[in-house]
Amino acid sequence: LGGLPACPALREMLSALVATSTGTVATRTLPVLQPSAAGRWDSSNVASPVVLLPREGVAGDPWRMFYYGSDGTWSDAAATPFLPTGKCGLATSADGLTWTRATDECVFAPGERGAWDSLHVGVGDVHWNEDGRSLTMYYLAAGDEAVDGAPAGIRMRIGRATSEDGGLSWAREPEPVVSADAAEGLFASWPRVLPPALTGGPWRMLYHSFDGRRWRAFSCRSDDGGA
């Protein structure tokens, strides 16, 4: 997406590959989605897409791409962004190659001032629920909690939100579902979630953290439906 390195070899490697229903493969030179016009919420960058294929048996159901981006600021103008996070958007496609933003506005924004996710948010993973109609998103976020020697917004945690309208609007849970402990590092972020259909057991979440010296990956499990 936006901000790809200029290296030709890397761009070629990242060329979009989309398997169609007939089993053939179509290609398109990246990017398939770029930052929007100046003044929009995602005018500075777009990053970290999570793509959901059309649902089987649902006529006209589009491909959905959830992504995060910003206009170069975070919700607190005093905080200087050090990540491309900020807010979350949604784009749709009929073929997985040509994408159109579902709305000019973001679909998920930071929480209210003082909340644990008040400064910036970023989509981590999105899944259709068992009912086939609603969605669950696991997202990374932070408020303005101070951490000695670190920039504002680094104390990231993992939250959970649900949508009943295909991802256009979301209801967040009030507290994070995963927080890093001191032995892991400064934050818990960038979650990827495996439901029981893929694990054959409980829900599993993979996420990573940074302790000031090294990046490490961690995992956790849920026995209550991913909550």
Short mmCIF file of C-alpha atoms in Angstrom, two decimals:
data_model
loop_
_atom_site.label_atom_id
_atom_site.label_comp_id
_atom_site.label_asym_id
_atom_site.label_seq_id
_atom_site.Cartn_x
_atom_site.Cartn_y
_atom_site.Cartn_z
CA LEU A 1 0.00 0.00 0.00
CA GLY A 2 1.01 3.64 0.29
CA GLY A 3 4.62 4.31 1.21
CA LEU A 4 6.14 1.17 -0.35
CA PRO A 5 9.93 1.26 -0.73
CA ALA A 6 11.22 2.35 -4.13
CA CYS A 7 13.19 -0.88 -4.61
CA PRO A 8 11.99 -2.39 -7.95
CA ALA A 9 12.65 -5.95 -6.82
CA LEU A 10 10.56 -5.48 -3.70
CA ARG A 11 7.74 -3.89 -5.66
CA GLU A 12 7.78 -6.82 -8.09
CA MET A 13 7.72 -9.31 -5.22
CA LEU A 14 4.76 -7.50 -3.68
CA SER A 15 2.73 -7.38 -6.91
CA ALA A 16 -0.85 -8.18 -6.02
CA LEU A 17 -1.82 -11.81 -6.64
CA VAL A 18 -5.51 -12.63 -6.48
CA ALA A 19 -6.87 -16.17 -6.91
CA THR A 20 -10.27 -15.99 -8.64
CA SER A 21 -13.17 -18.37 -8.32
CA THR A 22 -12.04 -20.14 -11.50
CA GLY A 23 -8.62 -20.86 -10.05
CA THR A 24 -6.79 -18.49 -12.37
CA VAL A 25 -4.47 -15.80 -11.07
CA ALA A 26 -4.72 -12.11 -11.91
CA THR A 27 -2.02 -9.56 -11.20
CA ARG A 28 -1.90 -5.84 -10.65
CA THR A 29 1.10 -3.67 -9.94
CA LEU A 30 0.92 -2.17 -6.46
CA PRO A 31 -0.32 -0.02 -4.94
CA VAL A 32 -3.97 -1.00 -5.15
CA LEU A 33 -4.89 1.68 -2.59
CA GLN A 34 -3.07 4.94 -2.06
CA PRO A 35 -3.38 7.78 0.46
CA SER A 36 -6.33 10.02 -0.28
CA ALA A 37 -6.44 13.73 -1.09
CA ALA A 38 -5.08 16.35 1.29
CA GLY A 39 -7.42 17.10 4.15
CA ARG A 40 -8.83 13.57 4.39
CA TRP A 41 -8.25 11.37 7.42
CA ASP A 42 -5.92 8.99 5.49
CA SER A 43 -4.09 11.54 3.33
CA SER A 44 -0.65 10.78 4.78
CA ASN A 45 -0.53 6.98 4.68
CA VAL A 46 -2.52 3.75 4.38
CA ALA A 47 -1.12 0.49 5.73
CA SER A 48 -1.54 -3.02 7.17
CA PRO A 49 -4.55 -4.32 5.17
CA VAL A 50 -6.77 -7.14 6.38
CA VAL A 51 -8.78 -8.58 3.48
CA LEU A 52 -11.99 -10.63 3.72
CA LEU A 53 -13.15 -12.58 0.67
CA PRO A 54 -16.81 -12.44 -0.44
CA ARG A 55 -19.05 -14.74 1.54
CA GLU A 56 -20.20 -17.86 -0.28
CA GLY A 57 -23.88 -17.80 -1.12
CA VAL A 58 -24.26 -14.04 -0.57
CA ALA A 59 -25.05 -12.47 -3.95
CA GLY A 60 -23.08 -9.33 -4.68
CA ASP A 61 -21.02 -9.57 -1.51
CA PRO A 62 -17.78 -7.60 -2.07
CA TRP A 63 -14.21 -8.16 -1.09
CA ARG A 64 -13.54 -6.06 2.02
CA MET A 65 -10.23 -4.47 2.94
CA PHE A 66 -9.77 -2.98 6.39
CA TYR A 67 -6.70 -0.82 6.84
CA TYR A 68 -5.29 1.89 9.04
CA GLY A 69 -3.90 5.29 8.20
CA SER A 70 -3.66 8.91 9.25
CA ASP A 71 -3.38 12.46 7.98
CA GLY A 72 0.01 12.86 9.63
CA THR A 73 -1.39 13.63 13.07
CA TRP A 74 -3.01 11.69 15.87
CA SER A 75 -6.12 12.65 17.81
CA ASP A 76 -4.00 14.61 20.26
CA ALA A 77 -2.24 17.27 18.19
CA ALA A 78 0.55 17.44 20.77
CA ALA A 79 1.59 13.86 20.02
CA THR A 80 3.92 13.24 17.08
CA PRO A 81 2.99 10.01 15.24
CA PHE A 82 5.78 7.44 15.05
CA LEU A 83 3.57 4.79 13.38
CA PRO A 84 1.20 4.88 10.39
CA THR A 85 -1.69 4.09 12.74
CA GLY A 86 -4.37 6.61 13.63
CA LYS A 87 -7.80 5.52 12.44
CA CYS A 88 -9.23 2.58 10.49
CA GLY A 89 -10.90 2.57 7.08
CA LEU A 90 -12.75 0.21 4.78
CA ALA A 91 -12.43 -0.27 1.02
CA THR A 92 -14.39 -2.73 -1.13
CA SER A 93 -13.79 -4.49 -4.42
CA ALA A 94 -15.68 -6.69 -6.87
CA ASP A 95 -12.56 -8.54 -8.03
CA GLY A 96 -9.84 -8.04 -5.39
CA LEU A 97 -7.86 -5.83 -7.75
CA THR A 98 -9.69 -2.52 -8.03
CA TRP A 99 -10.63 -0.97 -4.69
CA THR A 100 -12.96 1.87 -3.72
CA ARG A 101 -13.26 3.41 -0.28
CA ALA A 102 -16.62 2.48 1.24
CA THR A 103 -16.93 5.95 2.77
CA ASP A 104 -14.98 9.19 2.83
CA GLU A 105 -14.73 8.94 6.60
CA CYS A 106 -12.94 6.40 8.76
CA VAL A 107 -15.03 3.51 10.08
CA PHE A 108 -13.22 3.25 13.42
CA ALA A 109 -11.61 6.11 15.35
CA PRO A 110 -9.81 6.49 18.70
CA GLY A 111 -11.95 6.45 21.83
CA GLU A 112 -12.97 9.36 23.97
CA ARG A 113 -10.36 11.46 25.75
CA GLY A 114 -9.04 9.61 28.78
CA ALA A 115 -9.85 6.18 27.39
CA TRP A 116 -7.13 3.56 26.99
CA ASP A 117 -7.47 3.86 23.17
CA SER A 118 -7.89 7.63 22.90
CA LEU A 119 -4.74 8.50 20.92
CA HIS A 120 -4.49 6.10 17.97
CA VAL A 121 -5.94 2.80 16.73
CA GLY A 122 -4.98 0.28 14.05
CA VAL A 123 -6.75 -2.80 12.72
CA GLY A 124 -5.06 -6.10 13.58
CA ASP A 125 -7.46 -8.79 12.43
CA VAL A 126 -11.12 -9.09 11.36
CA HIS A 127 -13.31 -12.21 11.28
CA TRP A 128 -16.87 -13.03 10.29
CA ASN A 129 -18.73 -14.41 13.28
CA GLU A 130 -20.56 -17.74 13.24
CA ASP A 131 -23.86 -16.03 12.36
CA GLY A 132 -22.33 -15.04 9.00
CA ARG A 133 -23.65 -11.49 9.38
CA SER A 134 -21.60 -9.74 12.06
CA LEU A 135 -17.87 -9.04 12.27
CA THR A 136 -15.35 -8.97 15.09
CA MET A 137 -12.23 -6.81 14.88
CA TYR A 138 -9.16 -7.09 17.09
CA TYR A 139 -7.27 -3.84 17.05
CA LEU A 140 -4.16 -2.26 18.58
CA ALA A 141 -4.46 1.09 20.30
CA ALA A 142 -3.06 3.40 22.94
CA GLY A 143 -3.98 6.46 24.94
CA ASP A 144 -1.71 9.18 26.22
CA GLU A 145 -0.28 7.15 29.11
CA ALA A 146 3.24 8.37 29.89
CA VAL A 147 6.16 5.94 29.64
CA ASP A 148 9.59 7.14 30.73
CA GLY A 149 11.83 7.81 27.76
CA ALA A 150 9.22 6.71 25.21
CA PRO A 151 6.87 8.67 22.95
CA ALA A 152 3.21 9.12 23.78
CA GLY A 153 1.07 6.34 22.38
CA ILE A 154 3.59 3.54 22.76
CA ARG A 155 1.74 1.73 25.56
CA MET A 156 -0.38 -0.21 23.09
CA ARG A 157 -2.92 -2.81 24.06
CA ILE A 158 -5.32 -5.00 22.10
CA GLY A 159 -9.02 -4.24 21.95
CA ARG A 160 -12.11 -5.87 20.48
CA ALA A 161 -15.03 -4.37 18.56
CA THR A 162 -18.03 -5.75 16.66
CA SER A 163 -19.96 -4.62 13.60
CA GLU A 164 -23.49 -5.48 12.45
CA ASP A 165 -23.39 -3.61 9.11
CA GLY A 166 -20.50 -5.17 7.21
CA GLY A 167 -17.80 -3.08 8.86
CA LEU A 168 -19.15 0.45 8.33
CA SER A 169 -19.65 1.07 12.05
CA TRP A 170 -18.28 -0.59 15.16
CA ALA A 171 -19.13 -1.02 18.85
CA ARG A 172 -16.01 -1.30 20.99
CA GLU A 173 -15.64 -3.08 24.29
CA PRO A 174 -14.69 -0.67 27.08
CA GLU A 175 -11.48 -2.40 28.17
CA PRO A 176 -8.65 -4.09 26.27
CA VAL A 177 -8.74 -7.86 25.93
CA VAL A 178 -4.92 -8.24 26.04
CA SER A 179 -2.24 -6.12 27.71
CA ALA A 180 1.50 -6.77 27.75
CA ASP A 181 3.16 -7.56 31.05
CA ALA A 182 6.51 -6.21 32.11
CA ALA A 183 8.33 -9.39 31.07
CA GLU A 184 7.12 -9.00 27.49
CA GLY A 185 7.85 -5.36 26.82
CA LEU A 186 6.32 -1.95 26.38
CA PHE A 187 3.16 -3.03 24.59
CA ALA A 188 1.00 -5.79 23.10
CA SER A 189 0.07 -5.06 19.49
CA TRP A 190 -0.57 -6.19 15.90
CA PRO A 191 -2.80 -9.14 16.83
CA ARG A 192 -3.64 -11.97 14.47
CA VAL A 193 -6.38 -14.31 15.63
CA LEU A 194 -7.11 -17.95 14.80
CA PRO A 195 -10.67 -19.12 15.60
CA PRO A 196 -11.50 -22.69 16.63
CA ALA A 197 -12.29 -23.62 13.01
CA LEU A 198 -8.59 -23.17 12.25
CA THR A 199 -7.03 -24.36 15.52
CA GLY A 200 -9.24 -27.34 16.26
CA GLY A 201 -9.39 -26.07 19.83
CA PRO A 202 -9.62 -22.73 21.61
CA TRP A 203 -9.21 -19.29 20.05
CA ARG A 204 -5.54 -18.36 19.63
CA MET A 205 -4.01 -14.92 19.29
CA LEU A 206 -0.49 -14.10 18.14
CA TYR A 207 0.88 -10.64 18.86
CA HIS A 208 4.23 -8.95 19.31
CA SER A 209 6.02 -6.60 21.65
CA PHE A 210 9.24 -4.64 22.02
CA ASP A 211 11.24 -4.32 25.22
CA GLY A 212 13.55 -1.52 24.07
CA ARG A 213 16.14 -3.94 22.64
CA ARG A 214 14.38 -6.62 20.63
CA TRP A 215 11.06 -7.56 19.03
CA ARG A 216 9.42 -10.78 20.14
CA ALA A 217 6.22 -12.66 19.31
CA PHE A 218 3.84 -14.01 21.95
CA SER A 219 0.63 -15.99 21.98
CA CYS A 220 -2.41 -16.34 24.18
CA ARG A 221 -5.67 -18.31 24.14
CA SER A 222 -9.33 -17.65 24.81
CA ASP A 223 -11.91 -20.10 26.09
CA ASP A 224 -14.86 -17.69 25.96
CA GLY A 225 -15.35 -17.04 22.27
CA GLY A 226 -12.44 -14.69 21.78
CA ALA A 227 -13.54 -12.16 24.41
#
